[in-house]
mmCIF file of C-alpha atoms in Angstrom:
data_model
loop_
_atom_site.group_PDB
_atom_site.id
_atom_site.type_symbol
_atom_site.label_atom_id
_atom_site.label_comp_id
_atom_site.label_asym_id
_atom_site.label_seq_id
_atom_site.Cartn_x
_atom_site.Cartn_y
_atom_site.Cartn_z
ATOM 1 C CA MET A 1 122.827 85.651 91.653
ATOM 2 C CA GLY A 2 125.274 87.344 90.261
ATOM 3 C CA LYS A 3 127.645 84.731 89.853
ATOM 4 C CA TYR A 4 125.218 83.196 87.275
ATOM 5 C CA ILE A 5 124.779 85.150 85.401
ATOM 6 C CA LYS A 6 128.033 85.084 83.535
ATOM 7 C CA PHE A 7 126.658 81.035 82.742
ATOM 8 C CA PHE A 8 122.912 82.600 81.310
ATOM 9 C CA ILE A 9 125.474 84.273 79.495
ATOM 10 C CA VAL A 10 127.269 81.326 77.586
ATOM 11 C CA GLY A 11 124.471 79.187 77.972
ATOM 12 C CA ILE A 12 122.372 81.869 75.714
ATOM 13 C CA PHE A 13 126.258 81.387 72.918
ATOM 14 C CA PHE A 14 125.558 78.190 72.539
ATOM 15 C CA GLY A 15 122.156 77.748 71.831
ATOM 16 C CA ILE A 16 122.148 80.234 69.358
ATOM 17 C CA VAL A 17 125.577 78.747 67.949
ATOM 18 C CA LEU A 18 124.033 74.743 67.974
ATOM 19 C CA VAL A 19 121.052 76.625 65.483
ATOM 20 C CA LYS A 20 122.705 78.541 63.360
ATOM 21 C CA SER A 21 125.134 76.025 62.622
ATOM 22 C CA GLU A 22 121.437 73.602 61.863
ATOM 23 C CA ALA A 23 123.440 71.241 64.380
ATOM 24 C CA VAL A 24 120.364 71.395 66.490
ATOM 25 C CA SER A 25 118.497 69.599 63.048
ATOM 26 C CA TRP A 26 117.665 65.293 63.226
ATOM 27 C CA TYR A 27 118.675 66.002 59.493
ATOM 28 C CA ARG A 28 122.237 67.276 59.967
ATOM 29 C CA ILE A 29 122.696 64.472 62.062
ATOM 30 C CA PHE A 30 121.189 61.715 59.499
ATOM 31 C CA GLU A 31 123.533 63.016 56.741
ATOM 32 C CA MET A 32 125.919 63.074 58.655
ATOM 33 C CA PHE A 33 125.876 59.674 59.830
ATOM 34 C CA LYS A 34 125.289 58.764 56.330
ATOM 35 C CA PHE A 35 129.125 60.178 55.173
ATOM 36 C CA GLN A 36 126.757 62.946 52.146
ATOM 37 C CA SER A 37 128.549 65.664 53.971
ATOM 38 C CA PHE A 38 131.212 67.634 55.180
ATOM 39 C CA HIS A 39 129.115 70.151 57.483
ATOM 40 C CA MET A 40 129.436 68.215 61.193
ATOM 41 C CA TYR A 41 132.326 66.840 60.506
ATOM 42 C CA GLY A 42 133.860 70.330 60.084
ATOM 43 C CA ILE A 43 131.571 71.454 62.883
ATOM 44 C CA ILE A 44 133.198 69.130 65.181
ATOM 45 C CA GLY A 45 136.295 68.914 63.351
ATOM 46 C CA THR A 46 136.815 72.775 64.426
ATOM 47 C CA ALA A 47 135.635 72.326 67.649
ATOM 48 C CA VAL A 48 138.056 70.200 68.729
ATOM 49 C CA GLY A 49 140.831 72.092 66.342
ATOM 50 C CA THR A 50 140.227 74.788 68.077
ATOM 51 C CA GLY A 51 139.849 73.559 71.676
ATOM 52 C CA ILE A 52 142.791 71.845 71.585
ATOM 53 C CA LEU A 53 144.835 75.103 70.656
ATOM 54 C CA LEU A 54 143.319 76.567 73.363
ATOM 55 C CA LEU A 55 143.924 74.132 75.844
ATOM 56 C CA LEU A 56 148.002 74.478 74.610
ATOM 57 C CA LEU A 57 147.704 77.899 74.821
ATOM 58 C CA SER A 58 146.254 77.903 77.907
ATOM 59 C CA LYS A 59 148.581 75.749 79.425
ATOM 60 C CA LYS A 60 151.916 77.361 78.578
ATOM 61 C CA ASN A 61 150.860 81.039 79.335
ATOM 62 C CA ASN A 62 149.338 79.525 82.110
ATOM 63 C CA VAL A 63 146.233 80.906 82.472
ATOM 64 C CA LYS A 64 144.164 80.806 85.895
ATOM 65 C CA THR A 65 140.224 80.470 86.112
ATOM 66 C CA ILE A 66 138.374 83.191 87.770
ATOM 67 C CA LYS A 67 138.981 81.402 91.278
ATOM 68 C CA GLY A 68 142.957 81.580 90.966
ATOM 69 C CA THR A 69 143.387 77.665 90.479
ATOM 70 C CA THR A 70 144.932 76.314 87.609
ATOM 71 C CA LEU A 71 142.180 76.114 84.533
ATOM 72 C CA ASN A 72 142.722 71.756 83.916
ATOM 73 C CA VAL A 73 139.855 70.091 82.561
ATOM 74 C CA PRO A 74 138.634 67.096 84.405
ATOM 75 C CA LEU A 75 139.763 63.278 83.441
ATOM 76 C CA LYS A 76 137.706 60.461 82.595
ATOM 77 C CA GLU A 77 138.838 57.388 84.285
ATOM 78 C CA ARG A 78 140.715 54.286 82.514
ATOM 79 C CA GLY A 79 138.865 51.875 80.084
ATOM 80 C CA PHE A 80 137.127 50.884 78.073
ATOM 81 C CA THR A 81 133.978 48.413 78.168
ATOM 82 C CA ARG A 82 131.803 51.312 79.594
ATOM 83 C CA TYR A 83 133.579 53.550 77.155
ATOM 84 C CA ILE A 84 132.498 51.831 74.002
ATOM 85 C CA ILE A 85 128.988 50.034 74.947
ATOM 86 C CA GLY A 86 127.917 53.432 76.858
ATOM 87 C CA GLY A 87 129.348 54.953 72.836
ATOM 88 C CA THR A 88 127.427 52.546 71.286
ATOM 89 C CA ILE A 89 123.636 53.241 73.124
ATOM 90 C CA PHE A 90 124.570 56.601 72.981
ATOM 91 C CA GLY A 91 124.892 56.759 69.009
ATOM 92 C CA LEU A 92 121.864 54.103 68.127
ATOM 93 C CA GLY A 93 119.855 57.099 70.685
ATOM 94 C CA TRP A 94 121.284 59.549 68.721
ATOM 95 C CA ALA A 95 120.977 59.148 65.306
ATOM 96 C CA LEU A 96 117.371 57.044 66.107
ATOM 97 C CA CYS A 97 115.973 60.781 67.690
ATOM 98 C CA GLY A 98 118.519 63.021 66.541
ATOM 99 C CA ALA A 99 118.890 64.920 69.356
ATOM 100 C CA CYS A 100 121.854 64.753 72.089
ATOM 101 C CA PRO A 101 121.631 65.740 75.255
ATOM 102 C CA GLY A 102 122.294 69.775 74.260
ATOM 103 C CA PRO A 103 120.302 70.134 71.592
ATOM 104 C CA MET A 104 117.064 68.502 73.215
ATOM 105 C CA TYR A 105 116.708 71.817 75.633
ATOM 106 C CA ILE A 106 117.980 73.965 72.898
ATOM 107 C CA LEU A 107 115.225 73.150 70.172
ATOM 108 C CA LEU A 108 112.594 73.145 73.203
ATOM 109 C CA GLY A 109 113.235 76.729 73.410
ATOM 110 C CA THR A 110 113.431 76.585 69.187
ATOM 111 C CA GLY A 111 109.568 75.634 70.053
ATOM 112 C CA ALA A 112 109.524 71.975 68.982
ATOM 113 C CA PHE A 113 107.756 70.974 72.311
ATOM 114 C CA SER A 114 107.330 67.387 71.024
ATOM 115 C CA ILE A 115 111.160 67.012 72.108
ATOM 116 C CA ILE A 116 109.497 67.131 76.211
ATOM 117 C CA ILE A 117 109.288 63.366 74.895
ATOM 118 C CA VAL A 118 112.609 62.746 74.188
ATOM 119 C CA ILE A 119 113.750 64.839 77.021
ATOM 120 C CA ILE A 120 111.473 63.002 79.255
ATOM 121 C CA ALA A 121 112.637 59.762 78.035
ATOM 122 C CA ALA A 122 116.496 60.464 78.787
ATOM 123 C CA LEU A 123 115.685 61.687 81.896
ATOM 124 C CA LEU A 124 114.165 57.334 82.782
ATOM 125 C CA GLY A 125 117.003 56.254 80.607
ATOM 126 C CA THR A 126 119.962 58.264 82.919
ATOM 127 C CA TYR A 127 117.882 57.095 86.029
ATOM 128 C CA THR A 128 117.607 53.437 84.783
ATOM 129 C CA TYR A 129 121.045 53.859 84.096
ATOM 130 C CA GLY A 130 121.679 54.692 88.462
ATOM 131 C CA LEU A 131 120.016 51.867 88.876
ATOM 132 C CA LEU A 132 121.740 49.533 87.204
ATOM 133 C CA LYS A 133 125.042 50.813 87.665
ATOM 134 C CA ASN A 134 126.472 47.984 89.794
ATOM 135 C CA LYS A 135 124.942 45.699 87.921
ATOM 136 C CA LEU A 136 126.942 46.670 84.738
ATOM 137 C CA PRO A 137 130.435 45.885 83.508
ATOM 138 C CA HIS A 138 132.619 49.106 83.219
ATOM 139 C CA MET B 1 123.292 90.926 59.817
ATOM 140 C CA GLU B 2 122.415 88.923 56.581
ATOM 141 C CA TYR B 3 125.853 87.197 57.612
ATOM 142 C CA ILE B 4 123.557 86.438 60.860
ATOM 143 C CA LEU B 5 121.060 85.390 59.563
ATOM 144 C CA GLN B 6 121.857 82.671 56.694
ATOM 145 C CA PRO B 7 122.916 79.341 58.270
ATOM 146 C CA TRP B 8 126.491 79.960 59.562
ATOM 147 C CA PRO B 9 129.067 77.935 57.876
ATOM 148 C CA TRP B 10 130.983 74.477 59.863
ATOM 149 C CA TYR B 11 134.746 76.741 59.815
ATOM 150 C CA VAL B 12 132.356 80.130 62.244
ATOM 151 C CA SER B 13 129.930 77.150 64.247
ATOM 152 C CA GLY B 14 132.899 75.019 65.116
ATOM 153 C CA PRO B 15 135.853 77.512 66.491
ATOM 154 C CA CYS B 16 132.609 79.575 68.426
ATOM 155 C CA ILE B 17 131.338 75.836 70.697
ATOM 156 C CA ALA B 18 135.199 74.983 71.049
ATOM 157 C CA ILE B 19 135.016 79.283 73.142
ATOM 158 C CA VAL B 20 131.881 77.808 74.989
ATOM 159 C CA MET B 21 133.637 74.899 76.331
ATOM 160 C CA PHE B 22 136.847 77.047 77.465
ATOM 161 C CA LEU B 23 134.615 79.660 78.800
ATOM 162 C CA LEU B 24 133.440 77.162 81.432
ATOM 163 C CA LEU B 25 136.490 75.904 81.697
ATOM 164 C CA TYR B 26 137.860 79.276 82.365
ATOM 165 C CA PHE B 27 134.957 79.354 85.138
ATOM 166 C CA GLY B 28 136.926 76.610 86.758
ATOM 167 C CA ARG B 29 133.846 74.016 85.588
ATOM 168 C CA THR B 30 133.367 72.271 82.554
ATOM 169 C CA PHE B 31 131.491 70.830 79.609
ATOM 170 C CA GLY B 32 129.371 67.999 79.950
ATOM 171 C CA MET B 33 125.336 69.110 79.062
ATOM 172 C CA SER B 34 124.584 65.489 80.136
ATOM 173 C CA SER B 35 125.483 65.157 83.435
ATOM 174 C CA ASN B 36 122.712 67.995 83.573
ATOM 175 C CA LEU B 37 120.273 64.769 83.638
ATOM 176 C CA ARG B 38 121.456 63.009 86.020
ATOM 177 C CA THR B 39 121.227 66.765 88.698
ATOM 178 C CA LEU B 40 117.581 67.112 86.914
ATOM 179 C CA CYS B 41 116.923 63.057 88.486
ATOM 180 C CA ALA B 42 119.119 64.449 91.719
ATOM 181 C CA ILE B 43 115.995 67.090 91.861
ATOM 182 C CA GLY B 44 113.659 64.546 91.497
ATOM 183 C CA GLY B 45 114.487 62.861 94.591
ATOM 184 C CA ALA B 46 115.928 59.921 93.209
ATOM 185 C CA GLY B 47 119.049 59.735 95.548
ATOM 186 C CA LYS B 48 116.500 58.681 98.101
ATOM 187 C CA ARG B 49 116.412 55.172 95.993
ATOM 188 C CA VAL B 50 119.315 54.907 93.894
ATOM 189 C CA ALA B 51 122.784 55.895 95.733
ATOM 190 C CA PHE B 52 124.248 57.032 91.594
ATOM 191 C CA PHE B 53 121.649 60.169 92.465
ATOM 192 C CA LYS B 54 122.832 61.335 95.735
ATOM 193 C CA PHE B 55 125.327 63.851 96.316
ATOM 194 C CA ASP B 56 124.590 67.417 96.046
ATOM 195 C CA TRP B 57 122.946 68.598 92.889
ATOM 196 C CA LYS B 58 122.867 72.458 94.584
ATOM 197 C CA SER B 59 126.540 72.592 93.302
ATOM 198 C CA GLN B 60 125.020 71.964 89.684
ATOM 199 C CA ARG B 61 123.397 74.853 89.731
ATOM 200 C CA TRP B 62 125.751 76.813 87.365
ATOM 201 C CA ASN B 63 125.222 73.788 85.015
ATOM 202 C CA LEU B 64 121.798 74.091 84.638
ATOM 203 C CA VAL B 65 121.554 77.902 84.563
ATOM 204 C CA VAL B 66 123.841 76.994 81.284
ATOM 205 C CA VAL B 67 120.602 75.456 79.998
ATOM 206 C CA LEU B 68 118.328 77.838 80.552
ATOM 207 C CA GLY B 69 120.100 80.460 78.641
ATOM 208 C CA ALA B 70 120.694 78.141 75.644
ATOM 209 C CA ILE B 71 117.034 77.492 75.051
ATOM 210 C CA PHE B 72 117.050 80.845 75.667
ATOM 211 C CA GLY B 73 119.701 80.784 72.812
ATOM 212 C CA GLY B 74 117.676 78.529 70.632
ATOM 213 C CA PHE B 75 114.797 80.916 71.086
ATOM 214 C CA ILE B 76 116.666 83.549 69.980
ATOM 215 C CA ALA B 77 118.172 82.029 66.985
ATOM 216 C CA HIS B 78 115.058 80.216 66.169
ATOM 217 C CA TYR B 79 112.958 83.519 66.216
ATOM 218 C CA PHE B 80 115.581 86.588 65.465
ATOM 219 C CA LEU B 81 118.374 85.700 63.790
ATOM 220 C CA SER B 82 117.135 83.268 61.116
ATOM 221 C CA ASN B 83 116.052 83.382 57.538
ATOM 222 C CA PRO B 84 112.483 80.985 56.988
ATOM 223 C CA ILE B 85 114.581 77.751 57.704
ATOM 224 C CA HIS B 86 115.684 76.299 53.795
ATOM 225 C CA MET B 87 118.108 73.898 55.006
ATOM 226 C CA ASP B 88 120.664 73.433 52.207
ATOM 227 C CA LEU B 89 121.229 69.278 52.561
ATOM 228 C CA SER B 90 123.776 67.699 50.022
ATOM 229 C CA GLU B 91 121.539 65.824 47.311
ATOM 230 C CA ALA B 92 122.387 62.406 48.258
ATOM 231 C CA THR B 93 120.654 63.140 52.014
ATOM 232 C CA VAL B 94 117.371 64.256 49.437
ATOM 233 C CA LYS B 95 117.603 61.277 47.720
ATOM 234 C CA ASP B 96 117.887 59.247 50.013
ATOM 235 C CA LEU B 97 115.131 60.551 52.633
ATOM 236 C CA THR B 98 112.384 61.253 50.031
ATOM 237 C CA ALA B 99 112.852 57.418 49.136
ATOM 238 C CA LEU B 100 112.153 56.493 52.798
ATOM 239 C CA GLY B 101 108.862 58.400 52.639
ATOM 240 C CA PHE B 102 109.926 61.761 53.895
ATOM 241 C CA ASN B 103 108.464 64.888 52.991
ATOM 242 C CA ASP B 104 109.411 69.073 53.029
ATOM 243 C CA ILE B 105 112.704 67.867 53.484
ATOM 244 C CA GLY B 106 115.177 70.835 55.555
ATOM 245 C CA GLN B 107 112.394 73.064 56.017
ATOM 246 C CA SER B 108 112.324 73.005 59.272
ATOM 247 C CA LEU B 109 114.661 71.726 61.652
ATOM 248 C CA LEU B 110 113.301 68.770 62.699
ATOM 249 C CA PRO B 111 111.283 65.895 59.964
ATOM 250 C CA PRO B 112 107.272 67.172 60.986
ATOM 251 C CA GLU B 113 107.272 62.917 60.105
ATOM 252 C CA LEU B 114 109.112 62.477 62.866
ATOM 253 C CA PHE B 115 108.148 65.062 65.543
ATOM 254 C CA ARG B 116 104.751 66.908 64.299
ATOM 255 C CA TRP B 117 102.390 66.042 67.644
ATOM 256 C CA ASN B 118 100.371 64.445 64.924
ATOM 257 C CA SER B 119 102.993 61.945 64.034
ATOM 258 C CA VAL B 120 104.315 61.951 68.180
ATOM 259 C CA PHE B 121 100.982 59.744 68.781
ATOM 260 C CA SER B 122 101.250 57.317 67.182
ATOM 261 C CA LEU B 123 102.628 54.514 67.804
ATOM 262 C CA LYS B 124 106.200 54.169 65.941
ATOM 263 C CA GLY B 125 106.001 57.837 66.445
ATOM 264 C CA ILE B 126 105.551 57.694 70.396
ATOM 265 C CA LEU B 127 108.147 54.661 70.337
ATOM 266 C CA ILE B 128 111.347 56.339 68.440
ATOM 267 C CA LEU B 129 111.646 59.130 70.371
ATOM 268 C CA ILE B 130 110.851 57.411 73.443
ATOM 269 C CA ILE B 131 114.034 54.223 73.058
ATOM 270 C CA GLY B 132 115.424 57.108 70.834
ATOM 271 C CA GLY B 133 115.804 59.378 73.958
ATOM 272 C CA PHE B 134 116.212 56.529 76.761
ATOM 273 C CA LEU B 135 118.886 54.782 74.360
ATOM 274 C CA VAL B 136 120.979 58.543 75.022
ATOM 275 C CA GLY B 137 120.361 59.134 78.231
ATOM 276 C CA PHE B 138 121.491 55.654 79.541
ATOM 277 C CA GLY B 139 124.000 55.415 76.787
ATOM 278 C CA THR B 140 125.340 59.282 77.928
ATOM 279 C CA ARG B 141 125.515 58.405 81.784
ATOM 280 C CA TYR B 142 127.217 54.283 80.801
ATOM 281 C CA ALA B 143 129.802 56.558 78.790
ATOM 282 C CA GLY B 144 130.055 59.395 81.133
ATOM 283 C CA GLY B 145 129.618 61.888 78.822
ATOM 284 C CA CYS B 146 127.954 62.995 75.895
ATOM 285 C CA THR B 147 129.071 64.849 72.299
ATOM 286 C CA SER B 148 129.758 68.046 74.918
ATOM 287 C CA GLY B 149 131.839 66.465 77.681
ATOM 288 C CA HIS B 150 133.650 63.390 75.431
ATOM 289 C CA ALA B 151 133.552 64.437 71.480
ATOM 290 C CA ILE B 152 134.211 68.395 72.350
ATOM 291 C CA THR B 153 136.344 68.451 75.678
ATOM 292 C CA GLY B 154 137.303 64.776 76.261
ATOM 293 C CA LEU B 155 139.466 64.974 72.522
ATOM 294 C CA SER B 156 139.875 68.337 73.017
ATOM 295 C CA SER B 157 142.747 67.866 75.999
ATOM 296 C CA LEU B 158 143.393 64.264 74.143
ATOM 297 C CA GLN B 159 142.005 61.761 76.867
ATOM 298 C CA LEU B 160 141.811 58.351 75.106
ATOM 299 C CA PRO B 161 138.641 57.481 77.032
ATOM 300 C CA SER B 162 137.140 59.886 75.487
ATOM 301 C CA LEU B 163 138.053 58.961 72.120
ATOM 302 C CA ILE B 164 136.851 55.508 72.486
ATOM 303 C CA ALA B 165 133.866 57.248 73.349
ATOM 304 C CA VAL B 166 133.110 58.600 70.613
ATOM 305 C CA ILE B 167 134.051 55.559 68.330
ATOM 306 C CA GLY B 168 131.712 53.911 69.859
ATOM 307 C CA PHE B 169 128.641 56.837 69.264
ATOM 308 C CA PHE B 170 129.918 56.021 65.812
ATOM 309 C CA ILE B 171 129.749 52.639 65.599
ATOM 310 C CA GLY B 172 125.921 52.963 67.920
ATOM 311 C CA GLY B 173 124.815 55.732 64.387
ATOM 312 C CA LEU B 174 125.888 54.338 61.516
ATOM 313 C CA ILE B 175 123.943 50.822 62.829
ATOM 314 C CA MET B 176 121.012 52.878 63.059
ATOM 315 C CA ILE B 177 121.354 54.739 60.243
ATOM 316 C CA HIS B 178 122.339 52.091 57.741
ATOM 317 C CA LEU B 179 120.635 48.719 59.372
ATOM 318 C CA ILE B 180 117.791 49.848 61.687
ATOM 319 C CA TYR B 181 115.859 52.727 59.128
ATOM 320 C CA PRO B 182 115.960 50.193 56.214
ATOM 321 C CA ILE B 183 113.663 48.651 57.996
ATOM 322 C CA LEU B 184 111.846 51.832 60.830
ATOM 323 C CA PHE B 185 111.057 53.269 57.474
#
């Protein structure tokens, strides 16, 4: 149990940040895809900027994980088709229901229980991908 | 306290998200929320029928704990750390949504037109949520990641596949908002 507590705390922090930044809001996603506000671009931009900096600094200073291993980011396989097609399908859904996988769970906590329908549908979508995986171009 | 109760500006929120990513890497894991959907399918027994779900899901329990935390964090933020919601959306957005027939814009995190139960149980309402959720779940696994895995972690580590995926996210999002929404609403 003890080894899980740190993940629970990181999760709490993540949930608070996404609610307080309004990134879980359908309205903010709509606004982003309409290019009508800098808000979401500012969030993603500073997240990536800070992320790049943190990863560069940890590499330079040879930071180890708590397990003592080298801190590294899992590498995505090379490719194009799966990323562009899968990404586009994801984007269509993201803009339609205004929630990506993190916010889906977080919204549950804010009492927006109808989001459970989106979560169940997302599970179904994931299952369908698993079913069709070998037939799809990657 | 007033600073916490107000919505947080982007230049505070963005770096906080990067810290979440970094902490998970520091713990020897990674930041990827959509992987939990696959894990939940595996727990539900999908591995018996489909090889994609035949993996040691117990090794992914830590990520489900992150999800539990995130739900709890959402609860805390919404009920204890927020003033009544009055989102500072751009005027253009409010105008566009009004034209599409939306009311009470930005008075709650989610539009009642889509997420209130009586909207959910109309044919159009339920189809929007089901199709939207399905496309997110299918697309994220096809692309091998979502906003956290590709847009935050992948771009922070300068990976080309993630850039391609994020471009895809935007192609899809722009098609939906600019071409499909005007038909839907």
